[in-house]
XYZ file of C-alpha atoms in Angstrom:
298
model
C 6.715 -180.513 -75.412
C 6.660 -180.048 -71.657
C 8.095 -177.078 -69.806
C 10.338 -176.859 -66.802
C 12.436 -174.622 -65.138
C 16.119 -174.636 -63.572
C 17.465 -173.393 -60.403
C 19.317 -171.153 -61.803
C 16.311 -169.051 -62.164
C 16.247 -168.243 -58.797
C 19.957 -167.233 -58.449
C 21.210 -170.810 -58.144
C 24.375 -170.793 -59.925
C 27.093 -172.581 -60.556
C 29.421 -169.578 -60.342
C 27.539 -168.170 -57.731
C 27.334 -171.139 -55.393
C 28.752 -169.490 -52.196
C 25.453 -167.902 -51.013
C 22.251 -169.025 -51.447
C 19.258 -166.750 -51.052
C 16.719 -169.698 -51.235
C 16.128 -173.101 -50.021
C 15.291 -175.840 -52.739
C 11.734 -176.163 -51.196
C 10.723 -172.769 -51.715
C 11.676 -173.248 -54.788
C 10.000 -176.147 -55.838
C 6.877 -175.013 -54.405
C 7.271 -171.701 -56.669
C 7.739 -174.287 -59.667
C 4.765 -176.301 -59.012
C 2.358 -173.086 -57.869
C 3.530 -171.634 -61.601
C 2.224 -174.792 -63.632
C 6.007 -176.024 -64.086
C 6.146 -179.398 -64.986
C 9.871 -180.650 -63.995
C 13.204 -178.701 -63.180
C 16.880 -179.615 -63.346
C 19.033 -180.600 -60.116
C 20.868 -177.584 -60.042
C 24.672 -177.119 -57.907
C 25.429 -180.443 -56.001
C 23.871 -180.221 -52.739
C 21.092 -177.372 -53.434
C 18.879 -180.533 -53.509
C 18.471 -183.485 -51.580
C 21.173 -185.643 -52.137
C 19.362 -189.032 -50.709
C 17.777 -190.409 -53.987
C 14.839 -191.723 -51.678
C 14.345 -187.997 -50.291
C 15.144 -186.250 -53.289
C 12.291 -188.415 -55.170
C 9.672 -187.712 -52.676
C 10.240 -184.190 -52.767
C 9.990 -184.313 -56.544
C 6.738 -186.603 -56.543
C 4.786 -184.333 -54.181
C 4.807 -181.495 -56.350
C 4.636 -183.791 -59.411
C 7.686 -182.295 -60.833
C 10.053 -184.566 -63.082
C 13.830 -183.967 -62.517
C 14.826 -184.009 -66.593
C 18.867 -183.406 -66.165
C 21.935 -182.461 -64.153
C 24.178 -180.035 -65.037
C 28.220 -180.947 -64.460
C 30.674 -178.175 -65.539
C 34.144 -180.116 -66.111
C 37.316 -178.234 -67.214
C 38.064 -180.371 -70.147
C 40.870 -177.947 -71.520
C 42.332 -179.649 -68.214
C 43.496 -183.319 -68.961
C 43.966 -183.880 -65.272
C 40.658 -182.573 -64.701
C 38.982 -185.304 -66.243
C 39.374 -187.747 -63.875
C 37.669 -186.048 -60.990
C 34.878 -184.804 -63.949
C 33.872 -188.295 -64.934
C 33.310 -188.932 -60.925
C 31.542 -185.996 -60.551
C 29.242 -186.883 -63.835
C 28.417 -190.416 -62.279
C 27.640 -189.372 -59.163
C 25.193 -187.146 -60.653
C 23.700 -189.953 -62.890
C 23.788 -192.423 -60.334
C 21.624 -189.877 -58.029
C 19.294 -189.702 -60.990
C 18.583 -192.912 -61.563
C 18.800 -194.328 -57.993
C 15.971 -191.721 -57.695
C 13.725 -192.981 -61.101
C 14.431 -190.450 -62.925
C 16.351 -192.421 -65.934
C 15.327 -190.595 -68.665
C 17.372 -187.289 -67.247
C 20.330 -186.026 -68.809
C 23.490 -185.431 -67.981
C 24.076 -181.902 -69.019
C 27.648 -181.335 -69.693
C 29.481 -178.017 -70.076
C 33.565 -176.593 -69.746
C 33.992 -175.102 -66.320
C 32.668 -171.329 -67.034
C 33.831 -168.330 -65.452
C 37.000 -169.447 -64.497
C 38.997 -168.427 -67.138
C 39.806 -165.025 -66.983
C 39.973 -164.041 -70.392
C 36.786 -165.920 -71.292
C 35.069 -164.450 -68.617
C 36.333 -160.319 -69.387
C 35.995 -160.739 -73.123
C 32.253 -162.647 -73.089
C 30.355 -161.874 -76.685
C 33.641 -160.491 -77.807
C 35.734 -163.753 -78.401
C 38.647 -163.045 -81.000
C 40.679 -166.207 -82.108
C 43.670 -165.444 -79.487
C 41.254 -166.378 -76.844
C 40.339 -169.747 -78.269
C 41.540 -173.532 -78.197
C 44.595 -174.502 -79.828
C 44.405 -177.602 -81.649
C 46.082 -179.497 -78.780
C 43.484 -177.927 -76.407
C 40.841 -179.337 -78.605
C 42.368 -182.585 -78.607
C 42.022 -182.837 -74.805
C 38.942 -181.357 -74.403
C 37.017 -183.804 -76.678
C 38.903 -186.521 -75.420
C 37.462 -185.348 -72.163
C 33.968 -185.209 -73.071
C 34.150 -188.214 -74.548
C 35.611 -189.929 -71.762
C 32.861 -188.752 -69.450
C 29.858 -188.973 -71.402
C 30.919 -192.647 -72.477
C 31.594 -193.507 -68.422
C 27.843 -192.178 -67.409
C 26.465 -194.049 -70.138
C 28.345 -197.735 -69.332
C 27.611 -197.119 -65.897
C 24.641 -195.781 -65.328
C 22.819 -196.035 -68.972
C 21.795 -192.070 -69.010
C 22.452 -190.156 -72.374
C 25.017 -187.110 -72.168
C 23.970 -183.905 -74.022
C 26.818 -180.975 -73.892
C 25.921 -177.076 -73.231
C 27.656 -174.428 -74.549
C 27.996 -171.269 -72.820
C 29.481 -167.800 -72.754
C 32.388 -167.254 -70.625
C 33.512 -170.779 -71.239
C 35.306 -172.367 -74.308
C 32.340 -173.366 -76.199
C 30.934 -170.095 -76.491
C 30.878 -169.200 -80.228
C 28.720 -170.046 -83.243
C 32.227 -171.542 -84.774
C 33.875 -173.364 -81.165
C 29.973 -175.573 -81.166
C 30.712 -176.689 -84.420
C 33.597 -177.830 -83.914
C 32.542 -179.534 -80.730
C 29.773 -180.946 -82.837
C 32.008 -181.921 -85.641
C 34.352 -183.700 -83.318
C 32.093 -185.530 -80.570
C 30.454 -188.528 -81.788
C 26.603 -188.319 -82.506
C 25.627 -191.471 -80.591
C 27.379 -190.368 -77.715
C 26.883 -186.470 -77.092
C 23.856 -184.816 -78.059
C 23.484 -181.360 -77.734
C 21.809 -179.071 -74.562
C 20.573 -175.605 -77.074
C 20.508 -172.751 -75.211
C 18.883 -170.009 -77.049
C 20.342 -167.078 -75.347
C 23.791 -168.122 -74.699
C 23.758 -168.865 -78.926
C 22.492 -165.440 -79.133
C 25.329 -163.971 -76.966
C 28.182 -165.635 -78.335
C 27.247 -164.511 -81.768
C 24.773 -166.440 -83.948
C 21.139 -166.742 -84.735
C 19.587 -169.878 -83.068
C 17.477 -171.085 -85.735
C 20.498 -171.807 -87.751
C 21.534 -174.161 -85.657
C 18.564 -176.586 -86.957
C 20.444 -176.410 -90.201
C 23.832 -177.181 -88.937
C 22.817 -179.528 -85.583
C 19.586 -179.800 -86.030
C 19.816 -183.782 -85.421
C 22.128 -183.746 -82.214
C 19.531 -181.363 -80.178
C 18.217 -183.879 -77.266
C 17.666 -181.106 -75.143
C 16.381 -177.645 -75.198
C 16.765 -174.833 -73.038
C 14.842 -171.302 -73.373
C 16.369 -168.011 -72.315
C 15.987 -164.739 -74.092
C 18.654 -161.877 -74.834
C 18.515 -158.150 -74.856
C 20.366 -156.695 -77.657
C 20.188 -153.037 -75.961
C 22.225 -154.370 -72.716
C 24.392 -156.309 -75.245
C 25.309 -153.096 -77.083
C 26.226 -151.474 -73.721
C 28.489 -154.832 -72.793
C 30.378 -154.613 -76.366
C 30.472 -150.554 -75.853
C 31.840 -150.412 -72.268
C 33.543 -154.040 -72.181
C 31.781 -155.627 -69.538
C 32.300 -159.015 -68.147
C 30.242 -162.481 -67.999
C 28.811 -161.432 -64.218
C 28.579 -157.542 -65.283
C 26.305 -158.330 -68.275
C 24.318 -160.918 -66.054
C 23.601 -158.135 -63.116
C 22.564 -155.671 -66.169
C 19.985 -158.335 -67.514
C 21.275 -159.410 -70.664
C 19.526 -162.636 -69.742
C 16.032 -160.985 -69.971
C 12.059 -162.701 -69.733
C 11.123 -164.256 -72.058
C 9.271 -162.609 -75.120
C 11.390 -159.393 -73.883
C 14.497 -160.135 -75.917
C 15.263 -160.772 -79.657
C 14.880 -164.705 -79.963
C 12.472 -165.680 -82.038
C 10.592 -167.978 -79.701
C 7.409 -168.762 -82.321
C 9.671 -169.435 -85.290
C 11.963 -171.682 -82.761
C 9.303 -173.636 -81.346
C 8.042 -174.383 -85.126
C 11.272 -175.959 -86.141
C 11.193 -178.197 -83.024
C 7.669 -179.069 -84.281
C 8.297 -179.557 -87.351
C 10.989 -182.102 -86.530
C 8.556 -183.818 -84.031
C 10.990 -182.527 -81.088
C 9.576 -184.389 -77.905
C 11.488 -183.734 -75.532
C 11.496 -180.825 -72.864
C 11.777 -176.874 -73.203
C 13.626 -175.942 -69.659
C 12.787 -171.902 -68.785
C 16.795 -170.629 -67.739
C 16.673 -166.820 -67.088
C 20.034 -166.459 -65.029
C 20.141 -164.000 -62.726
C 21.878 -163.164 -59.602
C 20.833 -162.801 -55.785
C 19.110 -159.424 -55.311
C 17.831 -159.359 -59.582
C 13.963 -158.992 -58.623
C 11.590 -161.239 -58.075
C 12.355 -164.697 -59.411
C 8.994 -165.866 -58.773
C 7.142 -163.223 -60.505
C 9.751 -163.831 -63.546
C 8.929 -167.373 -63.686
C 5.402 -166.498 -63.891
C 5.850 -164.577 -66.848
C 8.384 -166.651 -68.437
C 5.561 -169.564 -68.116
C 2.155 -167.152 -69.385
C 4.648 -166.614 -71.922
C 5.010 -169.514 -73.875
C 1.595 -170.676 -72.966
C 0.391 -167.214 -74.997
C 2.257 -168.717 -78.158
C 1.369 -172.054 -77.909
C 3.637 -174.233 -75.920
């Protein structure tokens, strides 16, 4: 297993894409000068969009770019359209740039929805899909992760994520349940599992086969008792830290890692502490994140 990190570890959000507090080269330096291995793209446009330029910056601090994350509001049947050109232009950047092996990391548009967003970690079943709305939005997902793969021949993997429709323990498996296998594997993100209610190493019992793609973020239980206490939102429990270094939280990183071994996982383990402009210092939190899992074995 190889490790990289994401963007969004240095306040490069999706949500948050209106201001950015660093340039992608200071970045990647801070990547490669911590022992990371690869990183994700991160918003469209935070990196080089020439796949000749965005390679060479890449290949200079021998960093692999291992997926691309497209948020698509599938609940949104005329969203789809502009999603599948969105997902394709992020493949074809990918593999125009040699990096075919990447994944396109699908997930619903989160934060928009205002409920979803206000009620995060507290979902109650008036603030989920209908069956309709689950008809569209895996006929959305579908239709996009079958369009990057006839066109550009990348695999699809789908994230789920708090303050989005996917969120809970039950909503993944019934995006599981209804995506096909050969088509949509799944992105596991440890903390956001954590968040929205479950354990993550039951989810090698129940999806254990679709995980093509891991990423690692931890998840403080006292900041989570303050956001069920005092109802906080998505970006209020973010600011607080709920998204904390790893080894800091409650995920069982040691026992997670041995399931992955055990089922000869190969693929990569991508460091995502979200955090906002102004949270610290993301180097130093990288760094730590990194001597982390090197202290248990990754």
């Amino acid at each position: 297993m190889k490790i990289a990190n994401a963007p969004c570890s240095w306040g490069v959000l999706e949500f948050e894409s209106g201001v950015q507090y660093f340039d992608y080269t200071e970045v990647l330096n801070e990547m490669q000068a911590i022992g990371y291995r690869g990183t994700e793209l991160g918003d469209w446009g935070f990196m080089p969009t020439a796949p000749a330029q965005l390679r060479d910056e890449l290949a200079a601090r021998e960093l692999t770019l291992v997926g691309a994350f497209v948020p698509v509001p599938f609940v949104d049947r005329w969203a789809h359209q502009s999603g599948e050109a969105a997902a394709v232009q992020h493949a074809r950047l990918l593999v125009e740039a040699g990096f075919d092996k990447a994944f396109i990391v699908l997930s619903d548009d989160n934060v928009t929805v205002e409920e979803r967003t206000e009620n995060v970690g507290r979902i109650r079943p008036e603030h989920s899909l209908t069956q309709e709305q689950w008809d569209t939005f895996i006929a959305g997902v579908h239709r996009v992760a079958q369009s990057v793969r006839d066109e550009m021949g990348l695999r699809t993997v789908f994230h789920h994520h708090c303050a989005g429709y996917v969120e809970t323990p039950s909503e993944l498996d019934t995006l599981m349940q209804r995506t096909d296998p050969n088509l949509v594997g799944l992105c596991f993100d440890t903390g956001h599992y954590r968040f929205g209610g479950g354990d993550p190493l039951d989810i090698f019992d129940k999806h254990g086969d679709r995980i093509w793609h891991v990423h690692f973020k931890d998840f403080d239980p006292e900041v989570a008792a303050r956001i069920y206490n005092e109802d906080w939102s998505y970006n209020s429990a973010v600011t607080k830290g709920v998204f904390c270094e790893l080894g800091k939280g409650d995920v069982d990183f040691p026992a997670f890692i041995a399931e992955l071994r055990s089922r000869n996982y190969d693929g990569w383990i991508v460091v995502e502490q979200d955090v906002l402009p102004g949270m610290g210092s993301p180097y130093e939190s990288a760094k730590r994140n990194f001597q982390y899992l090197k202290s248990i074995g990754v």
